[in-house]
XYZ file of C-alpha atoms in Angstrom:
382
model
C 25.417 -34.466 66.956
C 27.014 -33.164 63.808
C 24.740 -30.178 63.871
C 25.637 -29.439 67.438
C 29.277 -29.687 66.598
C 28.886 -27.333 63.685
C 27.027 -24.847 65.814
C 29.661 -25.111 68.489
C 32.467 -24.586 66.028
C 30.721 -21.632 64.404
C 30.147 -20.076 67.824
C 33.762 -20.453 68.684
C 34.786 -18.868 65.391
C 32.402 -15.999 65.977
C 33.757 -15.507 69.522
C 37.343 -15.657 68.277
C 36.565 -13.165 65.545
C 35.018 -10.853 68.072
C 38.006 -11.181 70.351
C 40.561 -10.536 67.596
C 38.704 -7.575 66.138
C 40.921 -4.447 66.465
C 39.948 -1.764 69.006
C 39.360 1.762 67.687
C 42.460 3.999 68.036
C 42.338 6.463 70.978
C 44.549 9.087 69.306
C 41.890 10.968 67.327
C 39.842 11.344 70.485
C 42.930 12.520 72.429
C 43.820 14.951 69.645
C 40.317 16.321 69.763
C 40.552 16.714 73.539
C 43.885 18.563 73.339
C 42.820 20.938 70.559
C 42.300 24.530 71.771
C 38.893 25.813 70.913
C 39.395 29.484 70.084
C 35.680 30.068 70.122
C 35.425 28.876 73.706
C 38.368 31.109 74.671
C 36.663 34.055 73.089
C 33.421 33.272 74.853
C 35.314 33.087 78.147
C 36.920 36.469 77.569
C 33.633 37.981 76.431
C 31.822 36.751 79.476
C 34.485 38.269 81.719
C 35.230 41.324 79.635
C 34.393 43.684 82.492
C 36.966 42.000 84.695
C 39.665 42.447 82.018
C 38.632 46.048 81.469
C 38.600 46.761 85.190
C 42.079 45.332 85.770
C 43.456 47.202 82.761
C 41.903 50.508 83.811
C 43.104 50.033 87.401
C 46.659 49.397 86.221
C 46.562 52.423 83.920
C 45.174 54.723 86.626
C 47.684 53.406 89.139
C 50.563 54.051 86.750
C 49.310 57.600 86.153
C 49.238 58.272 89.886
C 52.696 56.713 90.307
C 54.160 58.685 87.394
C 52.728 61.961 88.703
C 54.264 61.339 92.126
C 57.760 60.822 90.723
C 60.080 63.832 90.888
C 61.571 65.248 87.725
C 65.244 64.519 87.129
C 67.227 67.013 85.052
C 70.581 66.414 83.403
C 73.015 69.339 83.239
C 75.944 68.754 80.914
C 79.114 70.657 79.946
C 81.399 69.898 76.999
C 85.139 69.905 77.683
C 88.251 70.037 75.499
C 92.006 69.966 76.274
C 93.475 73.359 77.212
C 94.904 75.583 74.528
C 98.608 76.413 74.305
C 98.086 79.854 75.810
C 96.274 78.321 78.802
C 99.391 76.448 79.941
C 102.040 78.730 78.487
C 103.437 79.859 81.833
C 103.992 76.267 83.006
C 105.316 75.015 79.697
C 107.875 77.625 78.735
C 111.066 76.289 80.241
C 113.131 73.163 79.891
C 116.865 73.483 80.134
C 120.046 71.706 81.176
C 123.266 73.124 82.611
C 126.530 71.403 81.765
C 130.194 72.078 82.461
C 132.966 70.046 80.909
C 130.277 67.760 79.437
C 129.027 66.960 82.934
C 125.330 67.726 83.594
C 124.892 69.923 86.638
C 121.271 71.046 86.448
C 118.418 69.645 84.397
C 114.828 70.895 84.483
C 112.383 69.161 82.165
C 108.768 70.194 81.775
C 106.374 67.686 80.190
C 103.157 69.573 80.915
C 101.754 69.592 77.402
C 98.068 70.031 76.654
C 97.243 66.317 76.599
C 99.008 65.558 79.890
C 97.431 68.513 81.664
C 93.941 67.511 80.482
C 94.588 63.917 81.550
C 95.482 65.151 85.023
C 92.296 67.240 85.063
C 90.121 64.223 84.262
C 91.843 62.149 86.927
C 91.142 64.860 89.478
C 87.461 64.842 88.509
C 87.289 61.319 89.952
C 89.293 62.129 93.079
C 87.236 61.528 96.231
C 89.542 63.780 98.239
C 88.819 66.673 95.882
C 85.094 65.841 95.977
C 85.218 66.073 99.752
C 87.078 69.382 99.610
C 84.610 70.753 97.051
C 81.578 69.781 99.159
C 83.083 71.314 102.281
C 84.102 74.573 100.600
C 80.735 75.014 98.877
C 78.691 73.898 101.914
C 76.773 71.205 100.031
C 76.141 68.756 102.872
C 72.576 69.953 103.480
C 71.830 70.016 99.762
C 73.080 66.467 99.185
C 71.488 65.063 102.363
C 68.429 67.188 103.249
C 66.921 64.449 105.433
C 69.948 63.371 107.395
C 69.728 60.933 110.285
C 72.163 59.984 112.998
C 73.143 56.890 110.995
C 74.028 58.904 107.882
C 77.802 59.047 107.555
C 79.737 61.757 105.789
C 81.476 59.138 103.671
C 78.114 57.943 102.369
C 77.298 61.490 101.258
C 80.656 61.838 99.519
C 80.126 58.496 97.778
C 76.643 59.513 96.631
C 78.042 62.738 95.183
C 80.744 60.808 93.329
C 78.056 58.604 91.769
C 76.251 61.712 90.476
C 79.258 62.749 88.394
C 79.455 61.195 84.946
C 82.437 61.839 82.669
C 82.028 60.496 79.133
C 83.855 60.870 75.829
C 82.026 61.012 72.512
C 83.795 61.669 69.220
C 86.803 63.291 70.863
C 84.715 65.600 73.070
C 84.433 64.947 76.788
C 81.230 65.697 78.641
C 80.687 66.169 82.358
C 77.114 65.762 83.578
C 75.161 65.672 86.837
C 71.543 64.532 87.280
C 69.445 66.222 89.974
C 65.822 67.127 90.715
C 66.602 70.844 90.311
C 67.795 72.020 86.889
C 69.349 75.254 88.209
C 71.299 73.532 90.953
C 72.471 70.768 88.597
C 73.922 73.228 86.072
C 75.486 75.328 88.839
C 77.128 72.264 90.360
C 78.625 71.229 87.024
C 80.094 74.666 86.333
C 81.372 75.119 89.891
C 82.942 71.653 89.917
C 84.761 72.306 86.640
C 86.105 75.603 87.939
C 87.164 74.039 91.241
C 88.941 71.044 89.668
C 90.558 73.355 87.114
C 92.143 75.481 89.845
C 93.147 72.470 91.908
C 94.827 70.857 88.890
C 96.782 74.004 88.083
C 97.797 74.326 91.731
C 99.055 70.733 91.759
C 101.023 71.193 88.546
C 102.574 74.434 89.782
C 103.492 72.828 93.094
C 105.182 69.941 91.269
C 107.183 72.385 89.146
C 108.073 74.480 92.164
C 109.304 71.373 93.963
C 111.397 70.433 90.940
C 112.840 73.938 90.792
C 113.500 73.927 94.545
C 115.397 70.656 94.210
C 117.542 72.125 91.440
C 118.136 75.266 93.513
C 119.316 73.179 96.452
C 121.584 71.195 94.172
C 123.213 74.354 92.808
C 123.513 75.872 96.280
C 125.191 72.719 97.570
C 127.585 72.809 94.615
C 128.399 76.481 95.243
C 128.872 75.830 98.953
C 131.242 72.941 98.345
C 133.206 74.976 95.815
C 133.614 77.825 98.314
C 134.706 75.449 101.031
C 137.304 73.829 98.795
C 138.513 77.279 97.654
C 139.012 78.341 101.275
C 140.992 75.191 102.060
C 143.160 75.724 98.992
C 143.780 79.338 100.009
C 144.822 78.221 103.483
C 147.115 75.594 101.957
C 148.632 78.290 99.741
C 149.286 80.499 102.782
C 151.103 77.636 104.485
C 153.293 77.077 101.426
C 154.099 80.806 101.177
C 154.974 81.007 104.888
C 157.432 78.143 104.531
C 158.898 79.661 101.371
C 159.292 83.024 103.129
C 161.251 81.375 105.965
C 163.576 79.749 103.445
C 164.060 83.034 101.607
C 164.940 84.788 104.895
C 167.539 82.167 105.741
C 169.018 82.383 102.224
C 168.943 86.155 102.329
C 166.685 86.410 99.284
C 164.606 89.569 99.718
C 163.987 90.425 96.081
C 162.785 88.252 93.278
C 165.515 86.067 91.723
C 165.598 84.798 88.131
C 165.892 81.083 88.841
C 166.384 80.171 85.187
C 169.801 81.848 84.912
C 170.970 80.323 88.170
C 169.998 76.819 87.089
C 171.661 77.217 83.680
C 174.884 78.800 85.037
C 175.377 76.050 87.605
C 174.632 73.366 84.991
C 172.280 71.469 87.248
C 170.631 68.232 86.339
C 168.099 68.395 83.519
C 165.310 67.108 85.773
C 165.905 69.930 88.254
C 166.076 72.478 85.467
C 162.694 71.494 84.142
C 161.056 71.422 87.582
C 158.838 74.185 89.007
C 160.686 77.234 90.193
C 160.968 77.191 94.019
C 158.680 79.688 95.764
C 161.437 81.171 97.882
C 162.954 82.652 94.693
C 160.087 85.143 94.821
C 161.859 86.771 97.715
C 160.770 87.324 101.290
C 159.227 90.710 100.518
C 156.912 89.376 97.796
C 156.049 86.315 99.808
C 155.147 88.381 102.850
C 152.878 90.533 100.684
C 151.214 87.431 99.186
C 150.668 85.997 102.640
C 149.089 89.203 103.866
C 146.750 89.443 100.863
C 145.661 85.813 101.099
C 144.910 86.124 104.803
C 142.911 89.326 104.325
C 140.935 88.099 101.291
C 137.224 88.694 101.888
C 135.823 86.328 99.265
C 137.198 83.524 97.147
C 134.311 83.733 94.617
C 136.275 85.576 91.896
C 138.894 82.812 91.955
C 136.453 79.847 91.722
C 136.096 78.505 88.182
C 132.511 78.067 86.901
C 130.997 79.716 89.975
C 129.455 82.626 88.059
C 127.762 80.192 85.631
C 126.135 78.408 88.542
C 125.057 81.698 90.101
C 123.565 82.770 86.782
C 121.458 79.626 86.582
C 120.500 80.004 90.228
C 119.245 83.508 89.531
C 117.274 82.157 86.553
C 115.553 79.535 88.699
C 114.696 82.116 91.353
C 113.201 84.402 88.713
C 110.626 81.857 87.487
C 107.122 82.933 88.495
C 103.751 81.310 87.811
C 100.587 83.299 87.228
C 97.938 80.748 88.161
C 95.107 83.168 87.396
C 95.958 83.020 83.690
C 96.327 79.247 83.521
C 93.666 76.636 82.807
C 93.784 72.853 82.736
C 90.666 72.583 80.569
C 88.967 74.463 77.765
C 85.189 74.696 78.220
C 83.615 74.164 74.828
C 80.110 74.611 76.244
C 79.211 75.466 79.825
C 76.331 73.714 81.561
C 72.949 75.432 81.422
C 69.608 74.572 83.090
C 67.751 72.075 80.864
C 64.150 72.847 79.961
C 62.819 69.300 80.049
C 63.561 66.442 82.459
C 65.090 63.153 81.398
C 63.204 61.211 84.061
C 60.560 59.972 84.626
C 59.166 59.031 81.211
C 55.516 59.180 82.267
C 54.111 58.149 78.914
C 56.278 55.031 78.848
C 55.335 54.164 82.428
C 51.587 54.399 81.636
C 51.941 52.403 78.406
C 53.851 49.574 80.072
C 51.472 49.469 83.028
C 48.437 49.388 80.719
C 49.822 46.466 78.717
C 50.723 44.597 81.889
C 47.222 45.279 83.293
C 45.599 43.983 80.102
C 47.510 40.698 80.165
C 46.945 40.371 83.906
C 43.193 40.800 83.384
C 43.160 38.141 80.652
C 45.117 35.731 82.834
C 42.796 36.384 85.778
C 39.717 35.746 83.600
C 41.018 32.359 82.437
C 42.123 31.452 85.947
C 38.678 32.155 87.416
C 37.054 30.171 84.603
C 39.398 27.252 85.269
C 38.609 27.269 89.006
C 34.869 27.308 88.376
C 35.091 24.403 85.899
C 37.060 22.364 88.425
C 34.404 22.975 91.061
C 31.630 21.855 88.707
C 33.487 18.666 87.818
C 34.074 17.732 91.445
C 30.549 18.662 92.525
C 29.019 16.607 89.662
């Protein structure tokens, strides 16, 4: 019995020891499973090297064919500067003001300096209305839309042309460029557009000045007209006064001129009457009748209107202003556009290089993907 007990107790201890013995850690095995075996990857790539090479070569050949099919794009560029002083001299030579008795009558101010004129030129380069006018005058609709359908709108063509124009500023020099498939046409378009916008800008500036001058001319003419009207009314009023004075002189029997000063002093009249204006009838009926006749027969009141000749002088000056648009320019062309020798697009070498790299990585990915699919099939089949 004691032996059996001892055996039983030893068995229990052995079983307990076996049960409490620690299990081996699974992490080293998991780490080994997750470790990438570079040798196996290399073997996979080596076994499928022809697939990688085939995909890479196919991508490279495809990119070569694609690059050869792309049309060349040429960039024609012109360099622009603000106009010189002589270019805008005839629209920048006058600025004056007419005053009389410290009251401004006429004022013409011209702010068309070189910077403002060039700013207007650049604004006109982006004007869609001027783009439309340029396309219509040069007959460019067929050039800009060679394959035109019934759904193609004119506005779409004008918008596409506006997107071709690029105006940039680099280090104080402005450049105007157009990109097209034909180098000759691109350079011709740039030069023609600059010339067209230049003339349109000058025309606009001249029209603005002419409108300003016309407004000043109308203002002076209105002033002259009102002065003449008032002078006529005053002359008519003077005739009425002389007629009444002549009637009084006839009734008083005064035919010849009378020295009113001696009469007033000899009769010792009131001081207020003595200092008053001499009555007109003292001129005598004969003189008054002659004055009346002359006033009625006067052809023009201009010689008797104060300041009229000054206004007429300024009016003649405004009428004499002429603009020679042929000698004016809103831009100075530092370098005209010329046909470029080499295209800017497409970059065929870059296209082939990128396609080759993409083909190489695509081939590698395809090789690993096929290997993965085959391994999965073997696992499920086993």
